[in-house]
Each structure stands twice: as C-alpha cells, then as structure tokens.
Amino acid sequence: MKIVEAKGVTKRFMGAKVLDDVTLDIKIGEQIAMMGPNGAGKTTLVRAILGFYHLDGGRIRVDGYNPVKERVKVLEKISFIPQLPPPVKLSVSELLTFVQRSTGARKERIISQAEAMELDIEKHVEKPFFKLSGGMKQKLLIAIALARRSRLLVFDEPTANLDPKAREQFYGLLESLDYEHASIFITHRLEEVEGLVNRKIYMDLGKVVEDERI
Amino acid sequence: MKNIGLVAYLDIKESLRAKWFYVYAFVFGGLMGLFFISGITDSVVMGFTGLSRLLLVFIQVTIIILPIFILITTVKSISSDRESNVLEYMLSFPVSLKEYYWGKLIGRFATVFFPVIVALFVGVAWGLFKGGEMPWAMIFLYSALIFSICTVFLGIAFFISTIVKSHDIALGLSFTVWIILLAFIDVALIGLMMQNRISDDVILTIAMLNPLEAFRIGAIALFDPELTVIGPVAYYLLDSLGHTFLMLYAIFYPVVLGAFFAVFGYRAFKKRDLL
Ligand SMILES: Nc1ncnc2c1ncn2[C@@H]1O[C@H](COP(=O)(O)OP(=O)(O)OP(=O)(O)O)[C@@H](O)[C@H]1O
Ligand SMILES: [Mg+2]
C-alpha cells in the first residue's frame, strides 16, 4: 500500500535545480533513513511532500491526494517535525489546543507521550513555546507528532537537541508504535536509526543517488 | 471552515502577549490621555464644543499614525513567522490555507481595531463627564472610519506580506506605501496644482483614490468646511460632491479597496510557494 508516490519531481530555486527528477515510492511499513550532504535537497523534498512548494515538474501524491491542492487530506495523514524547533509564540497550552482542534489528537495523549520522555508538560503549560529549552521543545514536538498516530511520520533530524537518554526514550517510543505506518528520518547519524529502519535513501545534488532496502 | 475561528482566536492570544500590542495600545490610550491633560476639551474654539474638538483631533492624528502601525506590525509578524519557520510548522497541520489566511486576518483585525475604538469611547466618556453633549453622529462616523482604516491597511499589509518574502523589503515597502499616501494628501496636491502642469480633474481623482485623503475629508465632512483649515482639494470636493456622499465614500471605498488587496493577497498565498 503506497502512501507516497513521487514521479519526476523537479524544483528550482532561483534557477538552481534543488530537486532534480526525483522518483520515489513509499509504502506503509517502510522505515526510511534519508541521508546526504548538506544542501542535498532532503528538507526540500519532504517540504514538497507536505505541499509547501509548487513543483516545476513531476507530481507527488500522498495516499492518492495532491499535497498542494488537497492539503488538508494530505496533512491529516502526516506528522512532521521540522529541522529546527520553530520559535512559536503561542503558549504550550495554546499550541496543544491548536493541535487537538486541527487534528483530533487528544491533549492527554500528547501529555502522556511527553511523560515517556520525562517532560512534564503540565509544569510548563503557560509558558510560550519558544521559551522552553531546546531539548524540551524537541520533546514536545515529538510528543505531538506521535500522539497524532499518523500514517506517515516525517522527522527532519529530530534528535539534534536531545540528550543521550532522551534519544533512547525517543527510539523506544518509535518502536512501540502499534499501528501500520511509514516513516522518513532525515539524519546525518545513520548508526542511531540503523536498528529502526528497513530502507536507506541517499540524496546528493537534488537526486536520489542510492536507494537500498534491507 | 471549522478552524478559522481557532486561527483567529490564537492569533489574538498571541498578539495580546506581544510587545507591539502594548506599544500600540499605549500610543492610542496615551494620545487620548494627552488630549485630556492638554485641555483640548475645555476650550470652545472655532465653533467646536470641547468634545467634538477632542474627537476631531483624535481622528486626525489616528488617520496619520494608525496606517503605519498596522502596516509595520502586521508585515513584521507575518514575515518573521515565515523566516523563523513558524509558518512551516503551523502549516504542517491539516488546516486549509483559506482558514489560516482569513483566520489570521480576522484575528489581526480585532487586535488593531479594539485599542483605537476603546480609546475613542474613553474620550467620549470623559467628554460627557466634563459636561458635553453626546455627539452621536461623530461617534458613529468615526467608529466607521476607524473600521475602514483598519480594513484597508490590513488588506494592504497582508498583500505585501504574501507578495514579498523578504522581511526587510516588506518593511521598506510598507513604509513607502505610507509615505506616498501621506505625500498625496492636500499639501502635496496643492503643490501639483500650483505648478499647473496637471489638470484639476487628475488631481481630484488622485485625491479621491487616496484612502488617507478620503478619511481626512470624511472626518471633517460633518462640519461646515468654512470652519476649519482643510486644504483646497478637500474644500473643493466637499463643495462639489456633497457631505453625505463623501462620508459614505470615506467609509466604503477603503473597505472595498482593502478587501481587494486581501483577496489578491490570498490568491498569491495559494498560488506561490508557502516558504
Ligand atoms: N526557499 C529557498 N530559496 C532558495 N533556495 C533554497 C530554498 N530552500 C532551499 N534552498 C536551497 O536548496 C538547497 C537544498 O536545501 P535543503 O534544505 O533541501 O538541503 P538539506 O538536504 O536539507 O540540507 P541539510 O542537511 O543541511 O539540512 C540548498 O542549496 C538551499 O540553499
Ligand atoms: Mg535539511
């Protein structure tokens, strides 16, 4: 069962091809490590899957839907963690309200996911999100992403700010996900996700240069 | 459209904690306060009773400074959301672009409109306390004008924010728009007229198209133009088009203009890359 279908995807920024004819299918059950040097186009590719960009060529479908034209249908199925925690000015409780109302993921579930990484959200509900520490932000983003129980998880270097213990807890949570899903982990540290993944994709200069299923 | 209220509500909550909001509320509240202290209400000058005079001065200052406040704060917050990737995260949730854009616009509208309207009503309350008469027509007209100013400049600000991605350019452009509109109110227009290279019709058309001039004329349209120094263009327009027409024009033309800009901004938001 295909969740993502990308065919000949091309995207230019100011004349430069950042994605160059990328063709890629992702099936439910695939856990993908996406790697490649800085500037290879990894973030651009996942943003295109999320419908942020109008493509210069090719097409993307997520569960059969066009991410630009049917963004709500597409985003209902995707949990995304960005490369850098965004300095959201909403308070933690407002952010959780936004998530709950837009996705249906219960606040309690987010709170319990966060507890599994030893983040006590109740203590920080009134704080603006951007005033949390780097690691706390990241844990909260992870908790939100996991609580949504999405069929596609897109994590752009999710462990950058986590201490070693939190990393272990994070991978533990991923392993305990008990429903059918696919994941994309963008990472520069393969050894960390090696045990979790069953497919590795290498990108360079906007192309998929290696795609290996294990 | 279930999320439009949610987006608007959260935008209001966010604004209520933002520094710009305090500066903004402080400026308009402070302006009223300043008028009280300076005793504008106490004197009867040029045929105005105290309270009318207070409201007239307030609306004239508001017409000049409210636009730049709205433009700068709105453009700044939208473009900084984009540059800091807040937009990327918030738009990774299943919210339609329609809900997001119009929700933000409604939220913004509430936060820029209420401090000014509250300042206006505080002024009225103070004037009544000092023993004036309730100037119903003025209150109604000026509330409508403030609504209209907020609409047109929010529309322009949202348009600029979606068309221009760079923070600095967007700010610069906002400032330029304001300066140009200011330059084309009476003073500059007289200059043009005196040089006599341009026909009067062109000048009057420019005046009518400029929302700031429309507000200026609308704000004094309640009074006999002989009473106050309003500039030759405004005088001429009031004389030839009539007070009622100009009042309605000053309220509705900017609302329509703002709606156009907001809709164009929305189109651009949908048609272009979000980041
Ligand atoms: N909005 C944009 N405008 C112009 N250029 C962009 C834009 N977004 C990305 N790029 C360019 O596209 C290229 C790929 O960027 P991308 O962020 O996808 O790389 P990446 O593989 O995620 O790298 P990293 O490992 O450093 O995160 C870079 O050269 C970047 O400068
Ligand atoms: Mg990246």
mmCIF file with all atom_site columns, N, CA, C and O in Angstrom, chain B residues 4-52:
data_model
loop_
_atom_site.group_PDB
_atom_site.id
_atom_site.type_symbol
_atom_site.label_atom_id
_atom_site.label_alt_id
_atom_site.label_comp_id
_atom_site.label_asym_id
_atom_site.label_entity_id
_atom_site.label_seq_id
_atom_site.pdbx_PDB_ins_code
_atom_site.Cartn_x
_atom_site.Cartn_y
_atom_site.Cartn_z
_atom_site.occupancy
_atom_site.B_iso_or_equiv
_atom_site.pdbx_formal_charge
_atom_site.auth_seq_id
_atom_site.auth_comp_id
_atom_site.auth_asym_id
_atom_site.auth_atom_id
_atom_site.pdbx_PDB_model_num
ATOM 1   N N  . ILE B 1 4  ? -11.189 28.361 11.233 1.00 0.00 ? 4  ILE B N  1
ATOM 2   C CA . ILE B 1 4  ? -10.942 29.792 11.017 1.00 0.00 ? 4  ILE B CA 1
ATOM 3   C C  . ILE B 1 4  ? -11.025 30.549 12.348 1.00 0.00 ? 4  ILE B C  1
ATOM 4   O O  . ILE B 1 4  ? -10.197 31.402 12.650 1.00 0.00 ? 4  ILE B O  1
ATOM 5   N N  . GLY B 1 5  ? -12.010 30.169 13.160 1.00 0.00 ? 5  GLY B N  1
ATOM 6   C CA . GLY B 1 5  ? -12.151 30.793 14.473 1.00 0.00 ? 5  GLY B CA 1
ATOM 7   C C  . GLY B 1 5  ? -10.970 30.454 15.374 1.00 0.00 ? 5  GLY B C  1
ATOM 8   O O  . GLY B 1 5  ? -10.483 31.297 16.126 1.00 0.00 ? 5  GLY B O  1
ATOM 9   N N  . LEU B 1 6  ? -10.503 29.216 15.259 1.00 0.00 ? 6  LEU B N  1
ATOM 10  C CA . LEU B 1 6  ? -9.360  28.773 16.056 1.00 0.00 ? 6  LEU B CA 1
ATOM 11  C C  . LEU B 1 6  ? -8.115  29.588 15.714 1.00 0.00 ? 6  LEU B C  1
ATOM 12  O O  . LEU B 1 6  ? -7.418  30.095 16.607 1.00 0.00 ? 6  LEU B O  1
ATOM 13  N N  . VAL B 1 7  ? -7.850  29.754 14.427 1.00 0.00 ? 7  VAL B N  1
ATOM 14  C CA . VAL B 1 7  ? -6.677  30.520 13.999 1.00 0.00 ? 7  VAL B CA 1
ATOM 15  C C  . VAL B 1 7  ? -6.800  31.971 14.472 1.00 0.00 ? 7  VAL B C  1
ATOM 16  O O  . VAL B 1 7  ? -5.855  32.549 14.996 1.00 0.00 ? 7  VAL B O  1
ATOM 17  N N  . ALA B 1 8  ? -7.986  32.544 14.318 1.00 0.00 ? 8  ALA B N  1
ATOM 18  C CA . ALA B 1 8  ? -8.204  33.935 14.735 1.00 0.00 ? 8  ALA B CA 1
ATOM 19  C C  . ALA B 1 8  ? -8.003  34.074 16.244 1.00 0.00 ? 8  ALA B C  1
ATOM 20  O O  . ALA B 1 8  ? -7.296  34.966 16.723 1.00 0.00 ? 8  ALA B O  1
ATOM 21  N N  . TYR B 1 9  ? -8.597  33.150 16.990 1.00 0.00 ? 9  TYR B N  1
ATOM 22  C CA . TYR B 1 9  ? -8.506  33.193 18.451 1.00 0.00 ? 9  TYR B CA 1
ATOM 23  C C  . TYR B 1 9  ? -7.052  33.096 18.920 1.00 0.00 ? 9  TYR B C  1
ATOM 24  O O  . TYR B 1 9  ? -6.598  33.860 19.767 1.00 0.00 ? 9  TYR B O  1
ATOM 25  N N  . LEU B 1 10 ? -6.302  32.169 18.329 1.00 0.00 ? 10 LEU B N  1
ATOM 26  C CA . LEU B 1 10 ? -4.909  32.000 18.749 1.00 0.00 ? 10 LEU B CA 1
ATOM 27  C C  . LEU B 1 10 ? -4.062  33.202 18.340 1.00 0.00 ? 10 LEU B C  1
ATOM 28  O O  . LEU B 1 10 ? -3.148  33.595 19.062 1.00 0.00 ? 10 LEU B O  1
ATOM 29  N N  . ASP B 1 11 ? -4.394  33.802 17.205 1.00 0.00 ? 11 ASP B N  1
ATOM 30  C CA . ASP B 1 11 ? -3.658  34.996 16.793 1.00 0.00 ? 11 ASP B CA 1
ATOM 31  C C  . ASP B 1 11 ? -3.900  36.140 17.774 1.00 0.00 ? 11 ASP B C  1
ATOM 32  O O  . ASP B 1 11 ? -2.980  36.873 18.130 1.00 0.00 ? 11 ASP B O  1
ATOM 33  N N  . ILE B 1 12 ? -5.139  36.256 18.240 1.00 0.00 ? 12 ILE B N  1
ATOM 34  C CA . ILE B 1 12 ? -5.446  37.302 19.219 1.00 0.00 ? 12 ILE B CA 1
ATOM 35  C C  . ILE B 1 12 ? -4.679  37.052 20.515 1.00 0.00 ? 12 ILE B C  1
ATOM 36  O O  . ILE B 1 12 ? -4.054  37.949 21.075 1.00 0.00 ? 12 ILE B O  1
ATOM 37  N N  . LYS B 1 13 ? -4.716  35.784 20.971 1.00 0.00 ? 13 LYS B N  1
ATOM 38  C CA . LYS B 1 13 ? -3.996  35.453 22.207 1.00 0.00 ? 13 LYS B CA 1
ATOM 39  C C  . LYS B 1 13 ? -2.506  35.788 22.077 1.00 0.00 ? 13 LYS B C  1
ATOM 40  O O  . LYS B 1 13 ? -1.893  36.317 23.003 1.00 0.00 ? 13 LYS B O  1
ATOM 41  N N  . GLU B 1 14 ? -1.957  35.470 20.903 1.00 0.00 ? 14 GLU B N  1
ATOM 42  C CA . GLU B 1 14 ? -0.544  35.724 20.687 1.00 0.00 ? 14 GLU B CA 1
ATOM 43  C C  . GLU B 1 14 ? -0.261  37.227 20.688 1.00 0.00 ? 14 GLU B C  1
ATOM 44  O O  . GLU B 1 14 ? 0.687   37.690 21.316 1.00 0.00 ? 14 GLU B O  1
ATOM 45  N N  . SER B 1 15 ? -1.118  37.984 20.021 1.00 0.00 ? 15 SER B N  1
ATOM 46  C CA . SER B 1 15 ? -0.924  39.432 19.957 1.00 0.00 ? 15 SER B CA 1
ATOM 47  C C  . SER B 1 15 ? -1.011  40.064 21.343 1.00 0.00 ? 15 SER B C  1
ATOM 48  O O  . SER B 1 15 ? -0.275  40.991 21.657 1.00 0.00 ? 15 SER B O  1
ATOM 49  N N  . LEU B 1 16 ? -1.936  39.547 22.159 1.00 0.00 ? 16 LEU B N  1
ATOM 50  C CA . LEU B 1 16 ? -2.127  40.149 23.478 1.00 0.00 ? 16 LEU B CA 1
ATOM 51  C C  . LEU B 1 16 ? -0.883  40.006 24.349 1.00 0.00 ? 16 LEU B C  1
ATOM 52  O O  . LEU B 1 16 ? -0.729  40.703 25.332 1.00 0.00 ? 16 LEU B O  1
ATOM 53  N N  . ARG B 1 17 ? -0.001  39.090 23.970 1.00 0.00 ? 17 ARG B N  1
ATOM 54  C CA . ARG B 1 17 ? 1.246   38.957 24.726 1.00 0.00 ? 17 ARG B CA 1
ATOM 55  C C  . ARG B 1 17 ? 2.408   39.682 24.050 1.00 0.00 ? 17 ARG B C  1
ATOM 56  O O  . ARG B 1 17 ? 3.480   39.795 24.621 1.00 0.00 ? 17 ARG B O  1
ATOM 57  N N  . ALA B 1 18 ? 2.181   40.187 22.847 1.00 0.00 ? 18 ALA B N  1
ATOM 58  C CA . ALA B 1 18 ? 3.303   40.737 22.082 1.00 0.00 ? 18 ALA B CA 1
ATOM 59  C C  . ALA B 1 18 ? 3.601   42.168 22.503 1.00 0.00 ? 18 ALA B C  1
ATOM 60  O O  . ALA B 1 18 ? 2.717   42.913 22.907 1.00 0.00 ? 18 ALA B O  1
ATOM 61  N N  . LYS B 1 19 ? 4.867   42.535 22.385 1.00 0.00 ? 19 LYS B N  1
ATOM 62  C CA . LYS B 1 19 ? 5.279   43.889 22.775 1.00 0.00 ? 19 LYS B CA 1
ATOM 63  C C  . LYS B 1 19 ? 4.625   44.943 21.891 1.00 0.00 ? 19 LYS B C  1
ATOM 64  O O  . LYS B 1 19 ? 4.218   45.990 22.371 1.00 0.00 ? 19 LYS B O  1
ATOM 65  N N  . TRP B 1 20 ? 4.540   44.659 20.596 1.00 0.00 ? 20 TRP B N  1
ATOM 66  C CA . TRP B 1 20 ? 3.981   45.675 19.708 1.00 0.00 ? 20 TRP B CA 1
ATOM 67  C C  . TRP B 1 20 ? 2.586   46.061 20.134 1.00 0.00 ? 20 TRP B C  1
ATOM 68  O O  . TRP B 1 20 ? 2.189   47.212 20.024 1.00 0.00 ? 20 TRP B O  1
ATOM 69  N N  . PHE B 1 21 ? 1.844   45.080 20.680 1.00 0.00 ? 21 PHE B N  1
ATOM 70  C CA . PHE B 1 21 ? 0.470   45.376 21.070 1.00 0.00 ? 21 PHE B CA 1
ATOM 71  C C  . PHE B 1 21 ? 0.434   46.381 22.216 1.00 0.00 ? 21 PHE B C  1
ATOM 72  O O  . PHE B 1 21 ? -0.400  47.285 22.245 1.00 0.00 ? 21 PHE B O  1
ATOM 73  N N  . TYR B 1 22 ? 1.375   46.232 23.135 1.00 0.00 ? 22 TYR B N  1
ATOM 74  C CA . TYR B 1 22 ? 1.405   47.164 24.264 1.00 0.00 ? 22 TYR B CA 1
ATOM 75  C C  . TYR B 1 22 ? 1.800   48.555 23.817 1.00 0.00 ? 22 TYR B C  1
ATOM 76  O O  . TYR B 1 22 ? 1.231   49.558 24.249 1.00 0.00 ? 22 TYR B O  1
ATOM 77  N N  . VAL B 1 23 ? 2.787   48.622 22.942 1.00 0.00 ? 23 VAL B N  1
ATOM 78  C CA . VAL B 1 23 ? 3.192   49.923 22.414 1.00 0.00 ? 23 VAL B CA 1
ATOM 79  C C  . VAL B 1 23 ? 1.988   50.571 21.718 1.00 0.00 ? 23 VAL B C  1
ATOM 80  O O  . VAL B 1 23 ? 1.663   51.739 21.928 1.00 0.00 ? 23 VAL B O  1
ATOM 81  N N  . TYR B 1 24 ? 1.328   49.780 20.941 1.00 0.00 ? 24 TYR B N  1
ATOM 82  C CA . TYR B 1 24 ? 0.178   50.225 20.159 1.00 0.00 ? 24 TYR B CA 1
ATOM 83  C C  . TYR B 1 24 ? -0.941  50.749 21.064 1.00 0.00 ? 24 TYR B C  1
ATOM 84  O O  . TYR B 1 24 ? -1.431  51.874 20.907 1.00 0.00 ? 24 TYR B O  1
ATOM 85  N N  . ALA B 1 25 ? -1.324  49.922 22.032 1.00 0.00 ? 25 ALA B N  1
ATOM 86  C CA . ALA B 1 25 ? -2.398  50.326 22.937 1.00 0.00 ? 25 ALA B CA 1
ATOM 87  C C  . ALA B 1 25 ? -1.976  51.560 23.739 1.00 0.00 ? 25 ALA B C  1
ATOM 88  O O  . ALA B 1 25 ? -2.768  52.471 23.984 1.00 0.00 ? 25 ALA B O  1
ATOM 89  N N  . PHE B 1 26 ? -0.696  51.580 24.093 1.00 0.00 ? 26 PHE B N  1
ATOM 90  C CA . PHE B 1 26 ? -0.176  52.689 24.874 1.00 0.00 ? 26 PHE B CA 1
ATOM 91  C C  . PHE B 1 26 ? -0.212  53.997 24.064 1.00 0.00 ? 26 PHE B C  1
ATOM 92  O O  . PHE B 1 26 ? -0.558  55.050 24.586 1.00 0.00 ? 26 PHE B O  1
ATOM 93  N N  . VAL B 1 27 ? 0.140   53.909 22.808 1.00 0.00 ? 27 VAL B N  1
ATOM 94  C CA . VAL B 1 27 ? 0.163   55.111 21.963 1.00 0.00 ? 27 VAL B CA 1
ATOM 95  C C  . VAL B 1 27 ? -1.239  55.700 21.832 1.00 0.00 ? 27 VAL B C  1
ATOM 96  O O  . VAL B 1 27 ? -1.439  56.897 22.017 1.00 0.00 ? 27 VAL B O  1
ATOM 97  N N  . PHE B 1 28 ? -2.222  54.838 21.541 1.00 0.00 ? 28 PHE B N  1
ATOM 98  C CA . PHE B 1 28 ? -3.562  55.390 21.336 1.00 0.00 ? 28 PHE B CA 1
ATOM 99  C C  . PHE B 1 28 ? -4.226  55.789 22.648 1.00 0.00 ? 28 PHE B C  1
ATOM 100 O O  . PHE B 1 28 ? -4.884  56.823 22.722 1.00 0.00 ? 28 PHE B O  1
ATOM 101 N N  . GLY B 1 29 ? -4.003  54.983 23.686 1.00 0.00 ? 29 GLY B N  1
ATOM 102 C CA . GLY B 1 29 ? -4.505  55.376 25.007 1.00 0.00 ? 29 GLY B CA 1
ATOM 103 C C  . GLY B 1 29 ? -3.822  56.660 25.441 1.00 0.00 ? 29 GLY B C  1
ATOM 104 O O  . GLY B 1 29 ? -4.456  57.604 25.930 1.00 0.00 ? 29 GLY B O  1
ATOM 105 N N  . GLY B 1 30 ? -2.500  56.714 25.222 1.00 0.00 ? 30 GLY B N  1
ATOM 106 C CA . GLY B 1 30 ? -1.691  57.856 25.644 1.00 0.00 ? 30 GLY B CA 1
ATOM 107 C C  . GLY B 1 30 ? -2.105  59.129 24.921 1.00 0.00 ? 30 GLY B C  1
ATOM 108 O O  . GLY B 1 30 ? -2.137  60.214 25.502 1.00 0.00 ? 30 GLY B O  1
ATOM 109 N N  . LEU B 1 31 ? -2.458  58.956 23.661 1.00 0.00 ? 31 LEU B N  1
ATOM 110 C CA . LEU B 1 31 ? -2.890  60.092 22.851 1.00 0.00 ? 31 LEU B CA 1
ATOM 111 C C  . LEU B 1 31 ? -4.117  60.749 23.476 1.00 0.00 ? 31 LEU B C  1
ATOM 112 O O  . LEU B 1 31 ? -4.177  61.965 23.669 1.00 0.00 ? 31 LEU B O  1
ATOM 113 N N  . MET B 1 32 ? -5.077  59.908 23.825 1.00 0.00 ? 32 MET B N  1
ATOM 114 C CA . MET B 1 32 ? -6.283  60.416 24.477 1.00 0.00 ? 32 MET B CA 1
ATOM 115 C C  . MET B 1 32 ? -5.922  61.109 25.779 1.00 0.00 ? 32 MET B C  1
ATOM 116 O O  . MET B 1 32 ? -6.394  62.216 26.062 1.00 0.00 ? 32 MET B O  1
ATOM 117 N N  . GLY B 1 33 ? -5.069  60.432 26.541 1.00 0.00 ? 33 GLY B N  1
ATOM 118 C CA . GLY B 1 33 ? -4.651  60.984 27.827 1.00 0.00 ? 33 GLY B CA 1
ATOM 119 C C  . GLY B 1 33 ? -4.040  62.366 27.647 1.00 0.00 ? 33 GLY B C  1
ATOM 120 O O  . GLY B 1 33 ? -4.336  63.312 28.391 1.00 0.00 ? 33 GLY B O  1
ATOM 121 N N  . LEU B 1 34 ? -3.198  62.470 26.629 1.00 0.00 ? 34 LEU B N  1
ATOM 122 C CA . LEU B 1 34 ? -2.520  63.719 26.343 1.00 0.00 ? 34 LEU B CA 1
ATOM 123 C C  . LEU B 1 34 ? -3.529  64.830 26.032 1.00 0.00 ? 34 LEU B C  1
ATOM 124 O O  . LEU B 1 34 ? -3.392  65.967 26.470 1.00 0.00 ? 34 LEU B O  1
ATOM 125 N N  . PHE B 1 35 ? -4.554  64.456 25.282 1.00 0.00 ? 35 PHE B N  1
ATOM 126 C CA . PHE B 1 35 ? -5.578  65.441 24.941 1.00 0.00 ? 35 PHE B CA 1
ATOM 127 C C  . PHE B 1 35 ? -6.305  65.922 26.193 1.00 0.00 ? 35 PHE B C  1
ATOM 128 O O  . PHE B 1 35 ? -6.622  67.106 26.324 1.00 0.00 ? 35 PHE B O  1
ATOM 129 N N  . PHE B 1 36 ? -6.584  64.987 27.105 1.00 0.00 ? 36 PHE B N  1
ATOM 130 C CA . PHE B 1 36 ? -7.255  65.392 28.350 1.00 0.00 ? 36 PHE B CA 1
ATOM 131 C C  . PHE B 1 36 ? -6.403  66.401 29.094 1.00 0.00 ? 36 PHE B C  1
ATOM 132 O O  . PHE B 1 36 ? -6.866  67.451 29.525 1.00 0.00 ? 36 PHE B O  1
ATOM 133 N N  . ILE B 1 37 ? -5.121  66.015 29.248 1.00 0.00 ? 37 ILE B N  1
ATOM 134 C CA . ILE B 1 37 ? -4.231  66.845 30.045 1.00 0.00 ? 37 ILE B CA 1
ATOM 135 C C  . ILE B 1 37 ? -4.060  68.223 29.407 1.00 0.00 ? 37 ILE B C  1
ATOM 136 O O  . ILE B 1 37 ? -4.091  69.253 30.067 1.00 0.00 ? 37 ILE B O  1
ATOM 137 N N  . SER B 1 38 ? -3.905  68.224 28.093 1.00 0.00 ? 38 SER B N  1
ATOM 138 C CA . SER B 1 38 ? -3.635  69.495 27.429 1.00 0.00 ? 38 SER B CA 1
ATOM 139 C C  . SER B 1 38 ? -4.879  70.386 27.372 1.00 0.00 ? 38 SER B C  1
ATOM 140 O O  . SER B 1 38 ? -4.820  71.515 26.902 1.00 0.00 ? 38 SER B O  1
ATOM 141 N N  . GLY B 1 39 ? -6.009  69.843 27.814 1.00 0.00 ? 39 GLY B N  1
ATOM 142 C CA . GLY B 1 39 ? -7.190  70.689 27.956 1.00 0.00 ? 39 GLY B CA 1
ATOM 143 C C  . GLY B 1 39 ? -7.880  71.038 26.653 1.00 0.00 ? 39 GLY B C  1
ATOM 144 O O  . GLY B 1 39 ? -8.578  72.041 26.547 1.00 0.00 ? 39 GLY B O  1
ATOM 145 N N  . ILE B 1 40 ? -7.683  70.213 25.652 1.00 0.00 ? 40 ILE B N  1
ATOM 146 C CA . ILE B 1 40 ? -8.368  70.452 24.382 1.00 0.00 ? 40 ILE B CA 1
ATOM 147 C C  . ILE B 1 40 ? -9.880  70.525 24.572 1.00 0.00 ? 40 ILE B C  1
ATOM 148 O O  . ILE B 1 40 ? -10.579 71.285 23.914 1.00 0.00 ? 40 ILE B O  1
ATOM 149 N N  . THR B 1 41 ? -10.359 69.707 25.522 1.00 0.00 ? 41 THR B N  1
ATOM 150 C CA . THR B 1 41 ? -11.799 69.642 25.717 1.00 0.00 ? 41 THR B CA 1
ATOM 151 C C  . THR B 1 41 ? -12.379 70.885 26.373 1.00 0.00 ? 41 THR B C  1
ATOM 152 O O  . THR B 1 41 ? -13.572 71.125 26.309 1.00 0.00 ? 41 THR B O  1
ATOM 153 N N  . ASP B 1 42 ? -11.514 71.645 27.040 1.00 0.00 ? 42 ASP B N  1
ATOM 154 C CA . ASP B 1 42 ? -12.060 72.725 27.862 1.00 0.00 ? 42 ASP B CA 1
ATOM 155 C C  . ASP B 1 42 ? -12.411 73.990 27.096 1.00 0.00 ? 42 ASP B C  1
ATOM 156 O O  . ASP B 1 42 ? -13.219 74.788 27.532 1.00 0.00 ? 42 ASP B O  1
ATOM 157 N N  . SER B 1 43 ? -11.778 74.148 25.960 1.00 0.00 ? 43 SER B N  1
ATOM 158 C CA . SER B 1 43 ? -11.987 75.412 25.272 1.00 0.00 ? 43 SER B CA 1
ATOM 159 C C  . SER B 1 43 ? -13.007 75.268 24.148 1.00 0.00 ? 43 SER B C  1
ATOM 160 O O  . SER B 1 43 ? -13.182 74.214 23.580 1.00 0.00 ? 43 SER B O  1
ATOM 161 N N  . VAL B 1 44 ? -13.655 76.336 23.857 1.00 0.00 ? 44 VAL B N  1
ATOM 162 C CA . VAL B 1 44 ? -14.532 76.346 22.696 1.00 0.00 ? 44 VAL B CA 1
ATOM 163 C C  . VAL B 1 44 ? -13.844 77.200 21.648 1.00 0.00 ? 44 VAL B C  1
ATOM 164 O O  . VAL B 1 44 ? -13.742 78.408 21.762 1.00 0.00 ? 44 VAL B O  1
ATOM 165 N N  . VAL B 1 45 ? -13.283 76.520 20.675 1.00 0.00 ? 45 VAL B N  1
ATOM 166 C CA . VAL B 1 45 ? -12.514 77.252 19.682 1.00 0.00 ? 45 VAL B CA 1
ATOM 167 C C  . VAL B 1 45 ? -13.142 77.026 18.322 1.00 0.00 ? 45 VAL B C  1
ATOM 168 O O  . VAL B 1 45 ? -13.554 75.916 17.994 1.00 0.00 ? 45 VAL B O  1
ATOM 169 N N  . MET B 1 46 ? -13.200 78.006 17.545 1.00 0.00 ? 46 MET B N  1
ATOM 170 C CA . MET B 1 46 ? -13.659 77.911 16.166 1.00 0.00 ? 46 MET B CA 1
ATOM 171 C C  . MET B 1 46 ? -14.987 77.170 16.052 1.00 0.00 ? 46 MET B C  1
ATOM 172 O O  . MET B 1 46 ? -15.195 76.372 15.156 1.00 0.00 ? 46 MET B O  1
ATOM 173 N N  . GLY B 1 47 ? -15.840 77.366 17.022 1.00 0.00 ? 47 GLY B N  1
ATOM 174 C CA . GLY B 1 47 ? -17.184 76.815 16.903 1.00 0.00 ? 47 GLY B CA 1
ATOM 175 C C  . GLY B 1 47 ? -17.347 75.379 17.329 1.00 0.00 ? 47 GLY B C  1
ATOM 176 O O  . GLY B 1 47 ? -18.445 74.841 17.283 1.00 0.00 ? 47 GLY B O  1
ATOM 177 N N  . PHE B 1 48 ? -16.272 74.745 17.723 1.00 0.00 ? 48 PHE B N  1
ATOM 178 C CA . PHE B 1 48 ? -16.412 73.370 18.188 1.00 0.00 ? 48 PHE B CA 1
ATOM 179 C C  . PHE B 1 48 ? -16.658 73.350 19.671 1.00 0.00 ? 48 PHE B C  1
ATOM 180 O O  . PHE B 1 48 ? -16.023 74.080 20.420 1.00 0.00 ? 48 PHE B O  1
ATOM 181 N N  . THR B 1 49 ? -17.531 72.463 20.114 1.00 0.00 ? 49 THR B N  1
ATOM 182 C CA . THR B 1 49 ? -17.603 72.263 21.547 1.00 0.00 ? 49 THR B CA 1
ATOM 183 C C  . THR B 1 49 ? -16.438 71.371 21.929 1.00 0.00 ? 49 THR B C  1
ATOM 184 O O  . THR B 1 49 ? -15.821 70.754 21.063 1.00 0.00 ? 49 THR B O  1
ATOM 185 N N  . GLY B 1 50 ? -16.144 71.307 23.207 1.00 0.00 ? 50 GLY B N  1
ATOM 186 C CA . GLY B 1 50 ? -14.968 70.579 23.683 1.00 0.00 ? 50 GLY B CA 1
ATOM 187 C C  . GLY B 1 50 ? -14.850 69.169 23.153 1.00 0.00 ? 50 GLY B C  1
ATOM 188 O O  . GLY B 1 50 ? -13.823 68.769 22.610 1.00 0.00 ? 50 GLY B O  1
ATOM 189 N N  . LEU B 1 51 ? -15.942 68.423 23.271 1.00 0.00 ? 51 LEU B N  1
ATOM 190 C CA . LEU B 1 51 ? -15.853 67.005 22.942 1.00 0.00 ? 51 LEU B CA 1
ATOM 191 C C  . LEU B 1 51 ? -15.667 66.779 21.441 1.00 0.00 ? 51 LEU B C  1
ATOM 192 O O  . LEU B 1 51 ? -14.857 65.962 21.019 1.00 0.00 ? 51 LEU B O  1
ATOM 193 N N  . SER B 1 52 ? -16.385 67.539 20.633 1.00 0.00 ? 52 SER B N  1
ATOM 194 C CA . SER B 1 52 ? -16.228 67.390 19.182 1.00 0.00 ? 52 SER B CA 1
ATOM 195 C C  . SER B 1 52 ? -14.795 67.677 18.773 1.00 0.00 ? 52 SER B C  1
ATOM 196 O O  . SER B 1 52 ? -14.210 67.015 17.930 1.00 0.00 ? 52 SER B O  1
#
